[in-house]
Short mmCIF file of C-alpha atoms and ligand atoms in Angstrom, two decimals:
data_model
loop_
_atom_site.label_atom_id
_atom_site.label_comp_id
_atom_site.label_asym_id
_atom_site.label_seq_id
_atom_site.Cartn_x
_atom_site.Cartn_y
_atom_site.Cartn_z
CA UNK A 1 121.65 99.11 101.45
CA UNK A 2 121.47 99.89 105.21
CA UNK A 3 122.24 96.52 107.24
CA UNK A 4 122.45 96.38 110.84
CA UNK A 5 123.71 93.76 113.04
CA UNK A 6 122.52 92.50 116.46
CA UNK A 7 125.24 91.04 118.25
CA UNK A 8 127.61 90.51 121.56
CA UNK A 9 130.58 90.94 119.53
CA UNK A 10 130.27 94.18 117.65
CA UNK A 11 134.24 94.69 117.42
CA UNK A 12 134.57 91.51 115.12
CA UNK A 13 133.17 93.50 112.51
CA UNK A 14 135.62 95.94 112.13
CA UNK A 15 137.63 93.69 110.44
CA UNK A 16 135.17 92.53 107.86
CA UNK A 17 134.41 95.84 107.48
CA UNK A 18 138.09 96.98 106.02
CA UNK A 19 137.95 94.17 103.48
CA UNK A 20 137.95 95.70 99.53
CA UNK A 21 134.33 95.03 98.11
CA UNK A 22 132.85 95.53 101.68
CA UNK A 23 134.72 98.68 101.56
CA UNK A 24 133.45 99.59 98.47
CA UNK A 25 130.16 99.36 99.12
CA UNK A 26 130.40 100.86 102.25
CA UNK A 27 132.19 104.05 99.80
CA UNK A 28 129.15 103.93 98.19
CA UNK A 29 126.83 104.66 100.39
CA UNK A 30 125.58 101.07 101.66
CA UNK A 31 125.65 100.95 105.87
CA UNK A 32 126.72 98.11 108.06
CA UNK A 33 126.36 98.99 111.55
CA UNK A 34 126.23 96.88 114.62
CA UNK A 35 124.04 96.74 117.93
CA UNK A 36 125.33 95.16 121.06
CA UNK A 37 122.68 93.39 123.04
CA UNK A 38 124.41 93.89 126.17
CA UNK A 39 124.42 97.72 125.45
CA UNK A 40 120.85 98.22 125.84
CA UNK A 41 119.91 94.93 128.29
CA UNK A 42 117.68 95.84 130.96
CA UNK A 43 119.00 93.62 133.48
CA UNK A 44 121.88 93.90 135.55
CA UNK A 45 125.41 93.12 134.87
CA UNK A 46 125.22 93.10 131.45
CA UNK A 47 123.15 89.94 131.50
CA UNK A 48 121.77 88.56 128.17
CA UNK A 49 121.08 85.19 128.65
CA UNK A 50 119.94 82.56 130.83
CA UNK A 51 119.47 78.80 131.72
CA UNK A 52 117.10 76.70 129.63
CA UNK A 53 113.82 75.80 131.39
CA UNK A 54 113.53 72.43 131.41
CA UNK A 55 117.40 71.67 132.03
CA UNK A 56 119.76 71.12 129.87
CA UNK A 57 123.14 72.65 128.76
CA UNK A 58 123.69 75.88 127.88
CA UNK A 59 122.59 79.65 127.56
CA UNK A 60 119.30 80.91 126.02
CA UNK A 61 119.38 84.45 124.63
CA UNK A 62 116.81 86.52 126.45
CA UNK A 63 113.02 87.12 124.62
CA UNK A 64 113.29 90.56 126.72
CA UNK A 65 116.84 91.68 126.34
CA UNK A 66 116.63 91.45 122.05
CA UNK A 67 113.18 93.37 122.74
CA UNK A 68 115.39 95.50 124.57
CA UNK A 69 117.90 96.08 122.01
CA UNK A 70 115.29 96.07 118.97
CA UNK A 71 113.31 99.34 120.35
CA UNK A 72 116.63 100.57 121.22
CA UNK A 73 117.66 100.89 117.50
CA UNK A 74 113.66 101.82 115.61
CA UNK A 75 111.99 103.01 118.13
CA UNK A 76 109.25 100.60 118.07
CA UNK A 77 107.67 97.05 119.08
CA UNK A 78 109.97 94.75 117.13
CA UNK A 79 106.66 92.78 116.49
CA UNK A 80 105.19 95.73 114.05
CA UNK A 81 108.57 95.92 112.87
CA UNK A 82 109.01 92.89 110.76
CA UNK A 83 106.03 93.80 109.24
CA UNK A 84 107.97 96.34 107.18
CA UNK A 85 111.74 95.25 107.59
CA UNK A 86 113.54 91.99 107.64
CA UNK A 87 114.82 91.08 110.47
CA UNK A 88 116.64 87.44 110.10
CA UNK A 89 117.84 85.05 113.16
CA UNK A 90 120.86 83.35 112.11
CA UNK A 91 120.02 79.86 113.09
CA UNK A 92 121.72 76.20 111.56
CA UNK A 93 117.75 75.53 110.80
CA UNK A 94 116.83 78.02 109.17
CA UNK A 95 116.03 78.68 105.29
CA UNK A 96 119.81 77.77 103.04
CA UNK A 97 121.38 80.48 101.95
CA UNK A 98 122.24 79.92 98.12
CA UNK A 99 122.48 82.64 95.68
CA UNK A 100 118.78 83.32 95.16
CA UNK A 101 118.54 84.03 98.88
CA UNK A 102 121.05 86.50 98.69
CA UNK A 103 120.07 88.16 95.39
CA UNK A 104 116.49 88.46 96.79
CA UNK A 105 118.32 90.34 99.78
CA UNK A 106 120.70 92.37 97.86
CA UNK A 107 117.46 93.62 96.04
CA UNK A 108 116.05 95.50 99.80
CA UNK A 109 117.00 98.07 101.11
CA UNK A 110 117.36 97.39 104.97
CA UNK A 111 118.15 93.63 106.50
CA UNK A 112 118.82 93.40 110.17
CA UNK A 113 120.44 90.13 110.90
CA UNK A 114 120.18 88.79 114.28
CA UNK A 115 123.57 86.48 115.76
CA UNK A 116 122.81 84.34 118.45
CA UNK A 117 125.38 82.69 120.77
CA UNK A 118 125.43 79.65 123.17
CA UNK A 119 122.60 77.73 123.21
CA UNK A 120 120.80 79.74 120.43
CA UNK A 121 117.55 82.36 120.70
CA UNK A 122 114.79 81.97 123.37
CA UNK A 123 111.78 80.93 120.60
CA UNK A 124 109.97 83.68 121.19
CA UNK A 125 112.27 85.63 119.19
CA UNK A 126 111.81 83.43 116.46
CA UNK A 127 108.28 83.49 116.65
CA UNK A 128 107.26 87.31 117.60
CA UNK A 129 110.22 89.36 116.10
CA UNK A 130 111.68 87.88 113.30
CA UNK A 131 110.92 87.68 109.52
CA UNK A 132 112.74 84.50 108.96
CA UNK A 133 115.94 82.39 109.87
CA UNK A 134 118.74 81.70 107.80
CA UNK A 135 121.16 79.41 108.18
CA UNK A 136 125.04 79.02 106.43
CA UNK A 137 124.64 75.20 105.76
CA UNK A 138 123.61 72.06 107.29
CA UNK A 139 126.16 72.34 110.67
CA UNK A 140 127.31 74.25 113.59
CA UNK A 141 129.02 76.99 114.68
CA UNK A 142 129.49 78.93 117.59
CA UNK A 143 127.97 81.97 117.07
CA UNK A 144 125.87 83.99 114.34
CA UNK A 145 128.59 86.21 113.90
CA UNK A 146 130.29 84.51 111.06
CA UNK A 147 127.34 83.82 109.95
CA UNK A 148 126.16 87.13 109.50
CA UNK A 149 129.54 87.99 107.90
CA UNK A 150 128.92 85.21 105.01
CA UNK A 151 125.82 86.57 104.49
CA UNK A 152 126.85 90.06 104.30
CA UNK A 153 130.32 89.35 102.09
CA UNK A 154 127.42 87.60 99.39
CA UNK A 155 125.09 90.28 99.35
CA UNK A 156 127.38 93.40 99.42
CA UNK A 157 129.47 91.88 96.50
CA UNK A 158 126.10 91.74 94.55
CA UNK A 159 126.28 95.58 94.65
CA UNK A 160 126.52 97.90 91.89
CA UNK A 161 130.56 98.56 92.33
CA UNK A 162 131.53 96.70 95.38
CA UNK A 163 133.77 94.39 93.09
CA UNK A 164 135.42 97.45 91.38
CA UNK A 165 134.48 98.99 88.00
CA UNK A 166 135.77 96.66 85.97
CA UNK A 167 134.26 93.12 87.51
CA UNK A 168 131.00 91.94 87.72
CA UNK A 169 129.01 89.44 89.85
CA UNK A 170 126.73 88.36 87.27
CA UNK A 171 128.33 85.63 85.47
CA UNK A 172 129.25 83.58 88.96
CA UNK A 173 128.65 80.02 90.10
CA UNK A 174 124.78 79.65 90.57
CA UNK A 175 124.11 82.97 88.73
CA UNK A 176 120.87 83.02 86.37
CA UNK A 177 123.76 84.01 83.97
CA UNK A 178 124.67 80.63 84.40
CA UNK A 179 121.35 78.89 84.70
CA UNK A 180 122.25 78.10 88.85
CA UNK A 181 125.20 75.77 87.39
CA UNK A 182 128.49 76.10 89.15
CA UNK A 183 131.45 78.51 86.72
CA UNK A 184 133.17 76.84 84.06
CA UNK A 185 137.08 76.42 84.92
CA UNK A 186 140.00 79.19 84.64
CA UNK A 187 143.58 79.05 83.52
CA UNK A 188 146.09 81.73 83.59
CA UNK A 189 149.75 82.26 82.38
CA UNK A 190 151.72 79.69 81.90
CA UNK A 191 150.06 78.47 79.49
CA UNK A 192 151.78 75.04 79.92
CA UNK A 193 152.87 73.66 83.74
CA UNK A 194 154.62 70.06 84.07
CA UNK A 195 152.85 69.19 80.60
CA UNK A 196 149.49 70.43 82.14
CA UNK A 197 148.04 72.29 78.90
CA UNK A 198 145.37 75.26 78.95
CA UNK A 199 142.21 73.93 76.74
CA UNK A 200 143.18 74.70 73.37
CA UNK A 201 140.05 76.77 73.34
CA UNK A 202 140.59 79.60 75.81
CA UNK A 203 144.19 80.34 73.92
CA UNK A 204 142.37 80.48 70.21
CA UNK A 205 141.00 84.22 70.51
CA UNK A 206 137.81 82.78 69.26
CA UNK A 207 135.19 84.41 71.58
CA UNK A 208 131.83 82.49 70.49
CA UNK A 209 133.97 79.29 70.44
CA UNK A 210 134.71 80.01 74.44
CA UNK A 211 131.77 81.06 75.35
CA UNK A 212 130.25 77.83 73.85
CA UNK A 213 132.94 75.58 75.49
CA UNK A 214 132.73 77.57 78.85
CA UNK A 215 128.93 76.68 78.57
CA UNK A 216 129.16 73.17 78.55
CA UNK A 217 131.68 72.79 80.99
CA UNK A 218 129.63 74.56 83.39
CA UNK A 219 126.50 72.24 82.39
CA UNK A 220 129.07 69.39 82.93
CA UNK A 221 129.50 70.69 86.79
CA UNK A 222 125.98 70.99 87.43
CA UNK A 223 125.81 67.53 86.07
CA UNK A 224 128.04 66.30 88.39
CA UNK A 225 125.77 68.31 90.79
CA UNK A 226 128.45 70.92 92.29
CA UNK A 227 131.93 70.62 90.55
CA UNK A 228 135.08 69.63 92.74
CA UNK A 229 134.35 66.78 95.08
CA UNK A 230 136.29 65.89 98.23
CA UNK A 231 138.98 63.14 98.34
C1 LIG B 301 126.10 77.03 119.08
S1 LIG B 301 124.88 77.74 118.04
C2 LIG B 301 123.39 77.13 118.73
C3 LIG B 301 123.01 75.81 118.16
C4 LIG B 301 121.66 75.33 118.64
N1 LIG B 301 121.71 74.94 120.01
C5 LIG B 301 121.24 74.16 117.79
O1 LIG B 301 121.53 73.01 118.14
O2 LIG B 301 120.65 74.40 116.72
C6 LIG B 301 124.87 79.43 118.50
C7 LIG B 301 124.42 80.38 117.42
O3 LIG B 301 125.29 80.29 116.31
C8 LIG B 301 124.59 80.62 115.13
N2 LIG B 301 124.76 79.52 114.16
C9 LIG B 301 125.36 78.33 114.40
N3 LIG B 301 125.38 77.57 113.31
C10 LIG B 301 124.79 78.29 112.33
C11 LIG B 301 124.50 78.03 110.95
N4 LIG B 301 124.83 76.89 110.37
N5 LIG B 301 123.87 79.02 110.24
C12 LIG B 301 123.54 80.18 110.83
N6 LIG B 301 123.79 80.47 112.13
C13 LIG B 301 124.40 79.54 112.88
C14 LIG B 301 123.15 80.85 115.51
O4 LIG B 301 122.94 82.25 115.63
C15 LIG B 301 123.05 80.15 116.85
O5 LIG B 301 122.04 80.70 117.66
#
């Protein structure tokens, strides 16, 4: 999977790019480049953005400096370019991200993802050059950046190997594995803790029996519509 990233912060990625499964996919012949905006703005100074019309607070991401960058990277008007690739705006509005979302990307083989900063995009982006928006959850952040990471971490660990040989994404919280319910619960060694017992179950070496019992505790979660709650 080739996925590129537009962004002002290309050097945050190197990071994210070192971690294991990212890593690992990366081994394996997925891409995850980046494209600065200010590298290929037309304007002067390395400007990007701009004041709202209208007034108000803020920065706007430039309609012409994304252009910019866009035909920088395919070589073509970004507007007959999301007619064959999906190019994504990172915005709080846009479409949830949940694990269909990311399955249905995992299953292309190009993404651009598009971070915007201050204020947000100039709408014309949205509008002319984009595919869709996609947003990490009902709130705010300050950038698409982390963003784009989150939506890069779920989609390259949906890869054949980016989790290692021996583990598999499949059977996950809101997998079809699980019918969307959230994963039953997990103990490990000791097997008793301050009188806190495993579930009987898990230490009986009776696989249908677990499987069964993992089942229903994972239709108890959905039940309770998303496991843990906060305090
Ligand atoms: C400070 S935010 C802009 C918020 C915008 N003014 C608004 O009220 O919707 C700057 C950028 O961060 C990114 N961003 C912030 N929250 C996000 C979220 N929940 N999901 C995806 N991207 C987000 C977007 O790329 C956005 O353009």
């Amino acid at each position: 999977m080739q996925i590129d990233v537009f962004t002002l912060f290309p050097h945050w990625f190197d990071w994210f790019r070192g971690q294991r499964h990212v890593a690992n996919a990366l081994a394996l012949g997925s891409a995850l480049e980046c494209v600065d905006y200010r590298a290929h703005t037309p304007l002067s100074a390395g400007q990007v953005d701009d004041t709202p019309f209208g007034g108000g607070a803020g920065m706007v991401l430039r309609v012409d400096v994304v252009e910019a960058a866009l035909r920088a990277r395919y070589g073509e008007d970004p507007v007959a370019l999301r007619e064959r690739r999906r190019v994504i705006a990172l915005t709080p509005g846009g479409r949830l991200l949940d694990d269909a979302l990311v399955s249905e990307l995992a299953a292309a083989d190009e993404l651009t993802l598009l971070c915007g900063r201050y204020e947000g995009f100039d709408e014309r982006i949205l509008d002319h050059f984009c595919s869709g928006q996609l947003s990490i959850g009902r709130y705010v952040i300050s950038g698409g950046e982390l963003a784009a990471m989150v939506v890069c971490d779920a989609v390259l660990r949906k890869l054949p190997g980016a989790l290692g040989s021996n583990i598999s994404a499949t059977e996950e919280s809101f997998s079809t594995a699980l019918d969307g319910a959230p994963e039953y619960p997990h103990y490990t060694r000791p097997a008793a803790w301050r009188g806190w017992a495993v579930p009987e179950v898990l230490l009986s070496g009776h696989h249908a029996r677990i499987r069964e019992w993992r089942a229903q505790q994972s239709r108890a979660r959905a039940r309770q519509s998303g496991g843990a709650s906060l305090p």
